C-alpha positions as a Markdown table, in Angstrom:
| # | Residue | x | y | z |
|---|---|---|---|---|
| 1 | Met | 9.6 | -51.7 | -6.8 |
| 2 | Lys | 10.8 | -55.3 | -6.9 |
| 3 | Ala | 8.4 | -58.1 | -7.1 |
| 4 | Leu | 8.0 | -61.8 | -8.1 |
| 5 | Cys | 6.3 | -62.2 | -11.4 |
| 6 | Trp | 4.8 | -65.0 | -13.4 |
| 7 | His | 5.9 | -65.2 | -17.0 |
| 8 | Gly | 4.6 | -68.6 | -17.9 |
| 9 | Lys | 4.7 | -72.3 | -16.8 |
| 10 | Gly | 7.7 | -72.8 | -14.5 |
| 11 | Asp | 9.0 | -69.2 | -15.2 |
| 12 | Ile | 9.0 | -67.1 | -12.1 |
| 13 | Arg | 11.1 | -63.8 | -12.2 |
| 14 | Tyr | 12.4 | -61.2 | -9.8 |
| 15 | Asp | 11.4 | -58.1 | -11.8 |
| 16 | Thr | 11.1 | -54.3 | -11.5 |
| 17 | Val | 7.6 | -53.3 | -11.7 |
| 18 | Pro | 5.6 | -50.0 | -11.3 |
| 19 | Asp | 5.0 | -48.9 | -7.5 |
| 20 | Pro | 1.3 | -49.4 | -6.6 |
| 21 | Lys | -0.8 | -46.2 | -6.3 |
| 22 | Ile | -4.0 | -45.4 | -4.7 |
| 23 | Glu | -6.8 | -46.1 | -7.3 |
| 24 | Asp | -9.9 | -45.8 | -5.2 |
| 25 | Pro | -10.8 | -43.9 | -2.2 |
| 26 | Gln | -11.0 | -47.0 | -0.1 |
| 27 | Asp | -7.5 | -48.3 | -0.9 |
| 28 | Ala | -4.3 | -48.4 | 1.2 |
| 29 | Ile | -0.8 | -49.0 | 0.3 |
| 30 | Ile | 1.2 | -51.5 | 2.3 |
| 31 | Lys | 5.0 | -51.5 | 2.7 |
| 32 | Val | 5.7 | -55.5 | 2.8 |
| 33 | Thr | 7.7 | -56.6 | 5.6 |
| 34 | Ser | 7.1 | -60.4 | 5.3 |
| 35 | Cys | 5.6 | -62.5 | 2.7 |
| 36 | Ala | 5.5 | -66.3 | 1.9 |
| 37 | Ile | 5.1 | -68.9 | -1.1 |
| 38 | Cys | 1.9 | -70.8 | -0.7 |
| 39 | Gly | 1.5 | -74.5 | -1.9 |
| 40 | Ser | -1.3 | -73.2 | -4.1 |
| 41 | Asp | 1.1 | -70.7 | -5.8 |
| 42 | Leu | 2.6 | -73.8 | -7.2 |
| 43 | His | -0.5 | -74.4 | -9.3 |
| 44 | Leu | 0.2 | -71.1 | -10.9 |
| 45 | Met | 3.8 | -71.9 | -11.5 |
| 46 | Asp | 2.8 | -75.4 | -12.8 |
| 47 | Gly | 0.1 | -73.9 | -15.2 |
| 48 | Tyr | -3.0 | -75.4 | -13.8 |
| 49 | Ile | -4.8 | -72.2 | -13.0 |
| 50 | Pro | -6.1 | -70.3 | -16.1 |
| 51 | Phe | -6.2 | -66.6 | -17.0 |
| 52 | Met | -2.6 | -65.8 | -15.8 |
| 53 | Glu | -0.9 | -63.1 | -17.8 |
| 54 | Ser | 2.8 | -62.5 | -18.2 |
| 55 | Gly | 4.1 | -60.1 | -15.7 |
| 56 | Asp | 1.4 | -60.8 | -13.1 |
| 57 | Val | 2.8 | -60.1 | -9.5 |
| 58 | Leu | 2.3 | -63.3 | -7.3 |
| 59 | Gly | 1.7 | -63.8 | -3.7 |
| 60 | His | -1.3 | -63.9 | -1.4 |
| 61 | Glu | 0.4 | -64.3 | 2.1 |
| 62 | Cys | 1.7 | -61.0 | 3.3 |
| 63 | Met | 1.8 | -58.4 | 5.9 |
| 64 | Gly | 3.5 | -55.1 | 6.6 |
| 65 | Glu | 3.0 | -51.4 | 7.4 |
| 66 | Val | 0.4 | -49.0 | 6.1 |
| 67 | Val | 2.2 | -46.1 | 4.3 |
| 68 | Glu | -0.7 | -44.6 | 2.4 |
| 69 | Val | -4.5 | -44.5 | 2.6 |
| 70 | Gly | -7.4 | -43.4 | 0.5 |
| 71 | Lys | -9.7 | -40.6 | 1.6 |
| 72 | Glu | -12.4 | -42.9 | 2.5 |
| 73 | Thr | -10.1 | -45.4 | 4.5 |
| 74 | Lys | -11.0 | -44.5 | 8.1 |
| 75 | Asn | -10.1 | -47.5 | 10.2 |
| 76 | Leu | -6.5 | -47.6 | 9.0 |
| 77 | Lys | -3.8 | -44.9 | 9.4 |
| 78 | Val | -0.1 | -44.6 | 8.2 |
| 79 | Gly | 1.9 | -46.6 | 10.5 |
| 80 | Asp | -0.5 | -49.2 | 11.4 |
| 81 | Arg | 0.8 | -52.9 | 11.3 |
| 82 | Val | -1.4 | -55.2 | 9.2 |
| 83 | Val | -1.9 | -58.6 | 8.0 |
| 84 | Ile | -3.4 | -58.9 | 4.5 |
| 85 | Pro | -5.8 | -61.9 | 4.1 |
| 86 | Phe | -5.7 | -63.5 | 0.6 |
| 87 | Thr | -9.4 | -62.7 | 0.2 |
| 88 | Ile | -10.6 | -59.2 | -0.6 |
| 89 | Asn | -13.8 | -58.3 | 1.0 |
| 90 | Cys | -16.1 | -55.2 | 0.6 |
| 91 | Gly | -17.6 | -55.7 | 4.1 |
| 92 | Lys | -21.0 | -54.5 | 2.9 |
| 93 | Cys | -22.6 | -57.1 | 0.5 |
| 94 | Asp | -24.9 | -59.9 | 1.7 |
| 95 | Gln | -22.1 | -62.5 | 1.7 |
| 96 | Cys | -19.7 | -60.3 | 3.6 |
| 97 | Arg | -22.4 | -59.5 | 6.3 |
| 98 | Arg | -23.0 | -63.4 | 6.7 |
| 99 | Gly | -19.2 | -63.9 | 7.3 |
| 100 | Asn | -18.6 | -65.5 | 3.9 |
| 101 | Phe | -15.8 | -63.3 | 2.9 |
| 102 | Ser | -14.3 | -65.6 | 0.3 |
| 103 | Val | -17.5 | -65.2 | -1.8 |
| 104 | Cys | -17.7 | -61.4 | -1.5 |
| 105 | Glu | -20.1 | -60.2 | -4.2 |
| 106 | Asn | -18.2 | -56.9 | -5.0 |
| 107 | Ser | -14.4 | -57.4 | -4.7 |
| 108 | Asn | -13.8 | -59.5 | -7.9 |
| 109 | Arg | -13.4 | -56.9 | -10.6 |
| 110 | Asn | -13.8 | -59.7 | -13.2 |
| 111 | Ala | -16.9 | -61.1 | -11.8 |
| 112 | Ser | -18.3 | -62.0 | -15.1 |
| 113 | Leu | -15.4 | -64.2 | -16.0 |
| 114 | Ala | -15.6 | -66.0 | -12.6 |
| 115 | Ala | -19.4 | -66.5 | -13.2 |
| 116 | Lys | -18.8 | -68.1 | -16.6 |
| 117 | Met | -16.3 | -70.5 | -14.8 |
| 118 | Phe | -18.1 | -71.1 | -11.5 |
| 119 | Gly | -21.8 | -70.2 | -12.2 |
| 120 | His | -21.4 | -67.2 | -9.9 |
| 121 | Thr | -18.5 | -64.9 | -8.9 |
| 122 | Thr | -16.4 | -65.4 | -5.9 |
| 123 | Ala | -14.2 | -62.9 | -4.0 |
| 124 | Gly | -11.2 | -61.1 | -5.5 |
| 125 | Leu | -7.9 | -62.7 | -4.5 |
| 126 | Phe | -4.4 | -61.2 | -4.4 |
| 127 | Gly | -1.9 | -62.6 | -6.8 |
| 128 | Tyr | -4.2 | -65.4 | -8.2 |
| 129 | Ser | -5.2 | -65.0 | -11.8 |
| 130 | His | -7.5 | -62.6 | -13.6 |
| 131 | Leu | -10.2 | -65.1 | -12.8 |
| 132 | Thr | -10.2 | -63.7 | -9.4 |
| 133 | Gly | -9.6 | -60.0 | -10.3 |
| 134 | Gly | -6.2 | -59.9 | -11.5 |
| 135 | Tyr | -4.9 | -58.0 | -8.4 |
| 136 | Ala | -1.2 | -57.8 | -7.9 |
| 137 | Gly | 0.0 | -60.0 | -5.1 |
| 138 | Gly | 2.1 | -59.5 | -2.0 |
| 139 | Gln | 5.5 | -61.1 | -3.0 |
| 140 | Ala | 6.7 | -57.5 | -3.6 |
| 141 | Glu | 8.0 | -54.7 | -1.7 |
| 142 | Tyr | 4.6 | -52.8 | -1.7 |
| 143 | Val | 1.1 | -54.0 | -2.3 |
| 144 | Arg | -2.2 | -52.1 | -3.0 |
| 145 | Val | -5.1 | -53.2 | -0.8 |
| 146 | Pro | -8.6 | -52.6 | -2.1 |
| 147 | Phe | -11.5 | -52.3 | 0.4 |
| 148 | Ala | -8.6 | -51.7 | 2.9 |
| 149 | Asp | -10.7 | -51.2 | 6.1 |
| 150 | Pro | -12.8 | -54.4 | 5.8 |
| 151 | Thr | -9.9 | -56.3 | 4.3 |
| 152 | Ala | -6.9 | -55.7 | 6.5 |
| 153 | Ile | -6.2 | -57.2 | 9.8 |
| 154 | Lys | -4.8 | -54.8 | 12.5 |
| 155 | Val | -2.1 | -56.6 | 14.7 |
| 156 | Pro | -0.1 | -55.3 | 17.6 |
| 157 | Lys | 2.8 | -53.4 | 16.8 |
| 158 | Thr | 5.1 | -55.0 | 19.3 |
| 159 | Gly | 5.1 | -58.2 | 21.2 |
| 160 | Leu | 4.7 | -60.6 | 18.3 |
| 161 | Thr | 7.1 | -61.2 | 15.4 |
| 162 | Asp | 6.1 | -61.2 | 11.8 |
| 163 | Asp | 6.8 | -64.9 | 11.6 |
| 164 | Gln | 4.1 | -65.5 | 14.3 |
| 165 | Leu | 1.6 | -63.2 | 12.6 |
| 166 | Leu | 2.1 | -63.9 | 8.9 |
| 167 | Phe | 0.1 | -67.1 | 8.6 |
| 168 | Leu | -3.1 | -65.3 | 9.6 |
| 169 | Ser | -3.2 | -64.3 | 6.2 |
| 170 | Asp | -4.0 | -67.7 | 4.8 |
| 171 | Ile | -2.8 | -71.1 | 6.1 |
| 172 | Phe | -3.5 | -71.0 | 9.8 |
| 173 | Pro | -7.3 | -69.8 | 9.1 |
| 174 | Thr | -7.4 | -72.5 | 6.2 |
| 175 | Gly | -6.4 | -75.3 | 8.3 |
| 176 | Trp | -8.7 | -74.1 | 11.2 |
| 177 | Gln | -11.7 | -73.8 | 8.8 |
| 178 | Ala | -11.0 | -77.3 | 7.5 |
| 179 | Ala | -11.1 | -78.5 | 11.2 |
| 180 | Val | -14.2 | -76.3 | 12.1 |
| 181 | His | -16.1 | -77.7 | 9.0 |
| 182 | Cys | -15.7 | -81.3 | 10.6 |
| 183 | Asp | -17.8 | -80.4 | 13.7 |
| 184 | Ile | -15.4 | -82.3 | 15.7 |
| 185 | Gln | -16.6 | -84.4 | 18.8 |
| 186 | Pro | -14.5 | -85.7 | 21.6 |
| 187 | Thr | -14.7 | -89.3 | 20.3 |
| 188 | Asp | -13.8 | -88.4 | 16.7 |
| 189 | Val | -11.0 | -89.8 | 14.6 |
| 190 | Val | -9.9 | -87.2 | 12.0 |
| 191 | Ala | -7.8 | -88.4 | 9.0 |
| 192 | Ile | -5.9 | -85.7 | 7.0 |
| 193 | Trp | -4.7 | -86.2 | 3.6 |
| 194 | Gly | -1.5 | -84.1 | 3.0 |
| 195 | Cys | 1.1 | -82.9 | 5.5 |
| 196 | Gly | 1.9 | -79.6 | 3.9 |
| 197 | Pro | 1.5 | -76.2 | 5.8 |
| 198 | Val | -2.3 | -76.1 | 5.5 |
| 199 | Ala | -2.4 | -79.7 | 6.8 |
| 200 | Gln | 0.0 | -79.0 | 9.7 |
| 201 | Phe | -2.3 | -76.2 | 10.8 |
| 202 | Ala | -5.4 | -78.6 | 10.4 |
| 203 | Ile | -3.7 | -81.1 | 12.6 |
| 204 | Lys | -3.0 | -78.6 | 15.3 |
| 205 | Ser | -6.6 | -77.3 | 14.8 |
| 206 | Ala | -8.2 | -80.6 | 15.1 |
| 207 | Leu | -6.4 | -81.4 | 18.2 |
| 208 | Met | -7.1 | -77.9 | 19.7 |
| 209 | Leu | -10.8 | -78.4 | 18.9 |
| 210 | Gly | -10.9 | -81.7 | 21.0 |
| 211 | Ala | -10.4 | -84.5 | 18.3 |
| 212 | His | -9.6 | -87.9 | 20.0 |
| 213 | Thr | -7.3 | -89.1 | 17.3 |
| 214 | Val | -5.7 | -87.3 | 14.3 |
| 215 | Ile | -4.1 | -89.5 | 11.4 |
| 216 | Ala | -2.0 | -87.7 | 8.8 |
| 217 | Ile | -1.2 | -89.1 | 5.5 |
| 218 | Asp | 1.7 | -88.1 | 3.1 |
| 219 | Arg | 5.0 | -89.5 | 1.7 |
| 220 | Val | 7.6 | -86.6 | 2.5 |
| 221 | Pro | 9.5 | -87.8 | 5.5 |
| 222 | Glu | 10.1 | -84.2 | 6.9 |
| 223 | Arg | 6.3 | -83.4 | 6.6 |
| 224 | Leu | 5.3 | -86.8 | 8.4 |
| 225 | Ala | 8.0 | -86.1 | 11.1 |
| 226 | Leu | 6.4 | -82.7 | 11.8 |
| 227 | Ala | 2.8 | -84.1 | 11.8 |
| 228 | Lys | 4.0 | -86.8 | 14.3 |
| 229 | Glu | 5.6 | -84.2 | 16.5 |
| 230 | Ala | 2.2 | -82.4 | 16.5 |
| 231 | Gly | 0.6 | -85.5 | 17.9 |
| 232 | Ala | -0.8 | -87.3 | 14.7 |
| 233 | Ile | -0.4 | -90.9 | 13.8 |
| 234 | Thr | 1.1 | -90.9 | 10.4 |
| 235 | Ile | 0.7 | -93.0 | 7.3 |
| 236 | Asn | 3.4 | -93.0 | 4.5 |
| 237 | Phe | 1.2 | -93.7 | 1.4 |
| 238 | Asp | 4.2 | -94.9 | -0.5 |
| 239 | Glu | 4.9 | -97.6 | 2.1 |
| 240 | Glu | 1.6 | -98.8 | 3.0 |
| 241 | Pro | -2.0 | -99.0 | 1.6 |
| 242 | Val | -4.0 | -96.0 | 3.0 |
| 243 | Leu | -7.4 | -97.4 | 3.2 |
| 244 | Glu | -6.3 | -100.6 | 4.7 |
| 245 | Arg | -4.3 | -98.9 | 7.3 |
| 246 | Leu | -7.2 | -96.5 | 8.2 |
| 247 | Asn | -9.4 | -99.5 | 8.7 |
| 248 | Glu | -6.9 | -101.1 | 10.9 |
| 249 | Leu | -6.5 | -97.9 | 13.0 |
| 250 | Thr | -10.2 | -97.5 | 13.4 |
| 251 | Gly | -11.5 | -101.0 | 14.1 |
| 252 | Gly | -12.9 | -101.1 | 10.5 |
| 253 | Arg | -15.3 | -98.2 | 11.0 |
| 254 | Gly | -13.2 | -95.8 | 9.1 |
| 255 | Pro | -12.3 | -92.1 | 10.2 |
| 256 | Asp | -15.3 | -90.1 | 11.5 |
| 257 | Lys | -14.2 | -87.0 | 9.7 |
| 258 | Cys | -11.7 | -86.6 | 6.7 |
| 259 | Ile | -9.9 | -83.5 | 5.6 |
| 260 | Glu | -8.5 | -83.3 | 2.0 |
| 261 | Ala | -5.6 | -80.7 | 2.4 |
| 262 | Val | -3.9 | -81.6 | -0.9 |
| 263 | Gly | -5.8 | -80.2 | -3.9 |
| 264 | Met | -5.5 | -80.5 | -7.5 |
| 265 | Glu | -1.9 | -81.8 | -7.9 |
| 266 | Ala | -2.2 | -85.0 | -5.7 |
| 267 | His | 0.1 | -87.9 | -6.0 |
| 268 | Ala | -1.1 | -91.5 | -5.8 |
| 269 | Gly | 0.2 | -94.3 | -3.6 |
| 270 | Leu | 0.0 | -97.9 | -3.7 |
| 271 | Gly | -2.7 | -100.3 | -5.4 |
| 272 | Ala | -5.8 | -99.5 | -7.3 |
| 273 | His | -5.6 | -95.8 | -6.3 |
| 274 | Gly | -2.1 | -95.7 | -7.7 |
| 275 | Leu | -3.5 | -96.7 | -11.0 |
| 276 | Met | -6.1 | -93.9 | -10.7 |
| 277 | Gly | -3.3 | -91.6 | -10.0 |
| 278 | Met | -1.6 | -92.5 | -13.4 |
| 279 | Tyr | -4.9 | -92.0 | -15.1 |
| 280 | Asp | -5.3 | -88.6 | -13.7 |
| 281 | Lys | -1.8 | -87.6 | -14.6 |
| 282 | Ala | -2.2 | -88.7 | -18.1 |
| 283 | Lys | -5.6 | -87.0 | -18.4 |
| 284 | Ser | -4.3 | -83.6 | -16.8 |
| 285 | Thr | -1.1 | -83.7 | -19.0 |
| 286 | Leu | -3.4 | -83.8 | -22.1 |
| 287 | Met | -5.7 | -81.1 | -20.6 |
| 288 | Leu | -8.7 | -83.6 | -20.6 |
| 289 | Glu | -9.2 | -82.7 | -17.0 |
| 290 | Thr | -7.6 | -80.1 | -14.7 |
| 291 | Glu | -7.5 | -81.9 | -11.3 |
| 292 | Arg | -5.9 | -85.0 | -9.8 |
| 293 | Pro | -8.4 | -85.8 | -7.2 |
| 294 | Val | -6.6 | -89.0 | -5.7 |
| 295 | Ala | -6.8 | -87.7 | -2.2 |
| 296 | Leu | -10.6 | -86.7 | -2.5 |
| 297 | Arg | -11.4 | -90.1 | -3.8 |
| 298 | Glu | -9.6 | -91.9 | -1.0 |
| 299 | Ala | -11.2 | -89.6 | 1.7 |
| 300 | Ile | -14.7 | -90.4 | 0.2 |
| 301 | Tyr | -14.0 | -94.1 | 0.2 |
| 302 | Ala | -12.3 | -93.9 | 3.6 |
| 303 | Cys | -14.8 | -91.9 | 5.6 |
| 304 | Arg | -17.2 | -93.7 | 8.1 |
| 305 | Pro | -20.9 | -93.6 | 6.8 |
| 306 | Gly | -22.6 | -90.5 | 8.2 |
| 307 | Gly | -19.2 | -88.6 | 8.4 |
| 308 | Ile | -17.9 | -85.3 | 7.0 |
| 309 | Val | -15.4 | -84.7 | 4.2 |
| 310 | Ser | -13.8 | -81.3 | 4.5 |
| 311 | Val | -12.1 | -80.0 | 1.5 |
| 312 | Ala | -9.4 | -77.4 | 2.1 |
| 313 | Gly | -7.2 | -78.3 | -1.0 |
| 314 | Val | -7.5 | -76.0 | -3.9 |
| 315 | Phe | -9.4 | -77.2 | -7.1 |
| 316 | Gly | -9.9 | -75.0 | -10.2 |
| 317 | Gly | -11.8 | -76.8 | -12.8 |
| 318 | Leu | -13.0 | -80.3 | -13.7 |
| 319 | Ala | -12.0 | -83.7 | -12.3 |
| 320 | Asp | -13.0 | -87.2 | -13.5 |
| 321 | Lys | -14.3 | -90.4 | -11.6 |
| 322 | Ile | -15.5 | -88.8 | -8.3 |
| 323 | Pro | -17.0 | -91.8 | -6.4 |
| 324 | Leu | -20.6 | -90.2 | -6.1 |
| 325 | Gly | -22.2 | -93.5 | -5.4 |
| 326 | Ala | -19.9 | -94.1 | -2.2 |
| 327 | Phe | -20.6 | -90.4 | -1.2 |
| 328 | Met | -24.3 | -90.6 | -1.5 |
| 329 | Asn | -25.0 | -94.2 | -0.2 |
| 330 | Lys | -22.8 | -93.6 | 2.9 |
| 331 | Gly | -24.7 | -90.4 | 3.6 |
| 332 | Leu | -21.7 | -88.1 | 3.8 |
| 333 | Thr | -21.5 | -84.4 | 4.0 |
| 334 | Met | -19.0 | -82.4 | 2.2 |
| 335 | Arg | -17.9 | -78.9 | 3.3 |
| 336 | Thr | -15.4 | -76.7 | 1.4 |
| 337 | Gly | -14.7 | -73.3 | 0.0 |
| 338 | Gln | -11.8 | -70.7 | -0.1 |
| 339 | Thr | -11.3 | -69.7 | 3.6 |
| 340 | His | -13.3 | -66.9 | 5.1 |
| 341 | Val | -10.2 | -65.6 | 6.7 |
| 342 | Lys | -11.6 | -62.7 | 8.9 |
| 343 | Arg | -14.4 | -64.9 | 10.4 |
| 344 | Phe | -11.5 | -66.6 | 12.4 |
| 345 | Thr | -8.7 | -64.1 | 12.8 |
| 346 | Asp | -9.8 | -62.4 | 16.1 |
| 347 | Asp | -10.0 | -65.9 | 17.7 |
| 348 | Leu | -6.8 | -67.2 | 16.3 |
| 349 | Leu | -4.8 | -64.1 | 17.1 |
| 350 | Arg | -5.9 | -64.4 | 20.6 |
| 351 | Arg | -4.8 | -68.1 | 20.6 |
| 352 | Ile | -1.3 | -66.9 | 19.4 |
| 353 | Glu | -1.2 | -64.2 | 22.0 |
| 354 | Glu | -1.9 | -66.7 | 24.9 |
| 355 | Gly | 0.5 | -69.2 | 23.6 |
| 356 | Gln | -1.8 | -71.9 | 22.7 |
| 357 | Ile | -0.1 | -72.2 | 19.3 |
| 358 | Asp | 3.3 | -70.9 | 17.9 |
| 359 | Pro | 2.7 | -70.7 | 14.1 |
| 360 | Thr | 6.4 | -70.4 | 13.3 |
| 361 | Phe | 6.7 | -74.2 | 13.6 |
| 362 | Val | 6.1 | -74.6 | 9.8 |
| 363 | Ile | 8.9 | -72.3 | 8.6 |
| 364 | Thr | 11.9 | -74.1 | 7.2 |
| 365 | His | 13.4 | -71.6 | 4.8 |
| 366 | Lys | 13.8 | -67.7 | 5.3 |
| 367 | Leu | 15.1 | -66.0 | 2.2 |
| 368 | Asp | 15.4 | -62.6 | 0.6 |
| 369 | Leu | 12.7 | -61.7 | -1.8 |
| 370 | Lys | 15.3 | -61.7 | -4.8 |
| 371 | Asp | 15.7 | -65.4 | -4.0 |
| 372 | Gly | 12.1 | -66.2 | -4.7 |
| 373 | Pro | 12.3 | -67.7 | -8.2 |
| 374 | Glu | 14.8 | -70.3 | -6.8 |
| 375 | Ala | 12.7 | -70.7 | -3.7 |
| 376 | Tyr | 9.6 | -71.5 | -5.9 |
| 377 | His | 11.5 | -74.6 | -7.4 |
| 378 | Thr | 12.8 | -75.5 | -3.9 |
| 379 | Phe | 9.3 | -75.6 | -2.5 |
| 380 | Arg | 8.0 | -77.4 | -5.7 |
| 381 | Asp | 10.6 | -80.2 | -5.4 |
| 382 | Lys | 10.4 | -80.2 | -1.6 |
| 383 | Lys | 14.3 | -80.1 | -1.3 |
| 384 | Asp | 16.1 | -79.9 | 2.0 |
| 385 | Gly | 12.9 | -80.8 | 3.8 |
| 386 | Cys | 11.1 | -77.6 | 2.5 |
| 387 | Ile | 7.7 | -77.2 | 4.2 |
| 388 | Lys | 7.2 | -73.4 | 4.3 |
| 389 | Val | 9.2 | -70.4 | 2.6 |
| 390 | Val | 9.1 | -67.0 | 4.1 |
| 391 | Leu | 10.5 | -64.2 | 2.1 |
| 392 | Arg | 11.7 | -60.7 | 3.1 |
| 393 | Pro | 11.6 | -57.8 | 0.8 |
């Protein structure tokens, strides 16, 4: 089959690889009908996530049709239409029973490696390094789904398009979880760092959950325009100091809740935080730290005392100069984690079916899988107003 494969920093190829096979009785094989490039895939392309191997199949946002099932797979049958979450869940461990699917205790087949990195293992992920199991991803014609019954999401065969359903795999639940973590109240001002695809869903989610005001921070004009269209007040951090503008918009109190939807490759804007961004870039280039936590620092400084900082952006290792003094003395709460996708998908599917949200609003580019290597670089460089790329095998 054809697939997009990682071969080193900046080197994504359209390769021919072996077809996936049933390896365990709980497996299923999915013929992929749609997949997407996620912003966190760019961390792999840029070389910031360790334990990648040449030839690894990329992608953790996909959906398609079941074409084969293992003998212990009972809930799925050939012909079922499914969305595949980026997290792999066994459905039986203590964490899965609690609904903490992204920290499943059984699905990471390299659990000892993850435990060395993080202290304990986390769930296996599709297409995201051998730190999370080394599972082949979904930017391919076919994908093997381990623990298929508890992992896959059955969706209607007709009535909704792939474009409406695909983002249940990751970015819609991720934006939703980021907003849910904020415990939003009707009077809340919610500030969101980043206006990429996850942040766009966080904006929509915060408003659906009843936030009084949402403020979105970025520098890409197309992304800021989309955030404004969704109902957010926007700040271009290349044009005005973020902290000063947030204080102006909140009467000096600061946002009640802050969402960091940027992650490890943040860029800095004006003033002192711009200098910190230069510091981070230099240290990460020399591999003296793995993150550029500019947006996280700003969120901590900006947040109103007693508020919540919700972190949806991906971080993989070590970051310097986190303002713990501000965090502790202001009595802030931080909530974070890879998304517990299946905790939310029944509710989000209902909202799509009822017309509360049309997830297709983030799609700007639709390409064939063979164009994936070029699409990665387009997405990386945000050319042509690129916000979200969907690929068709």
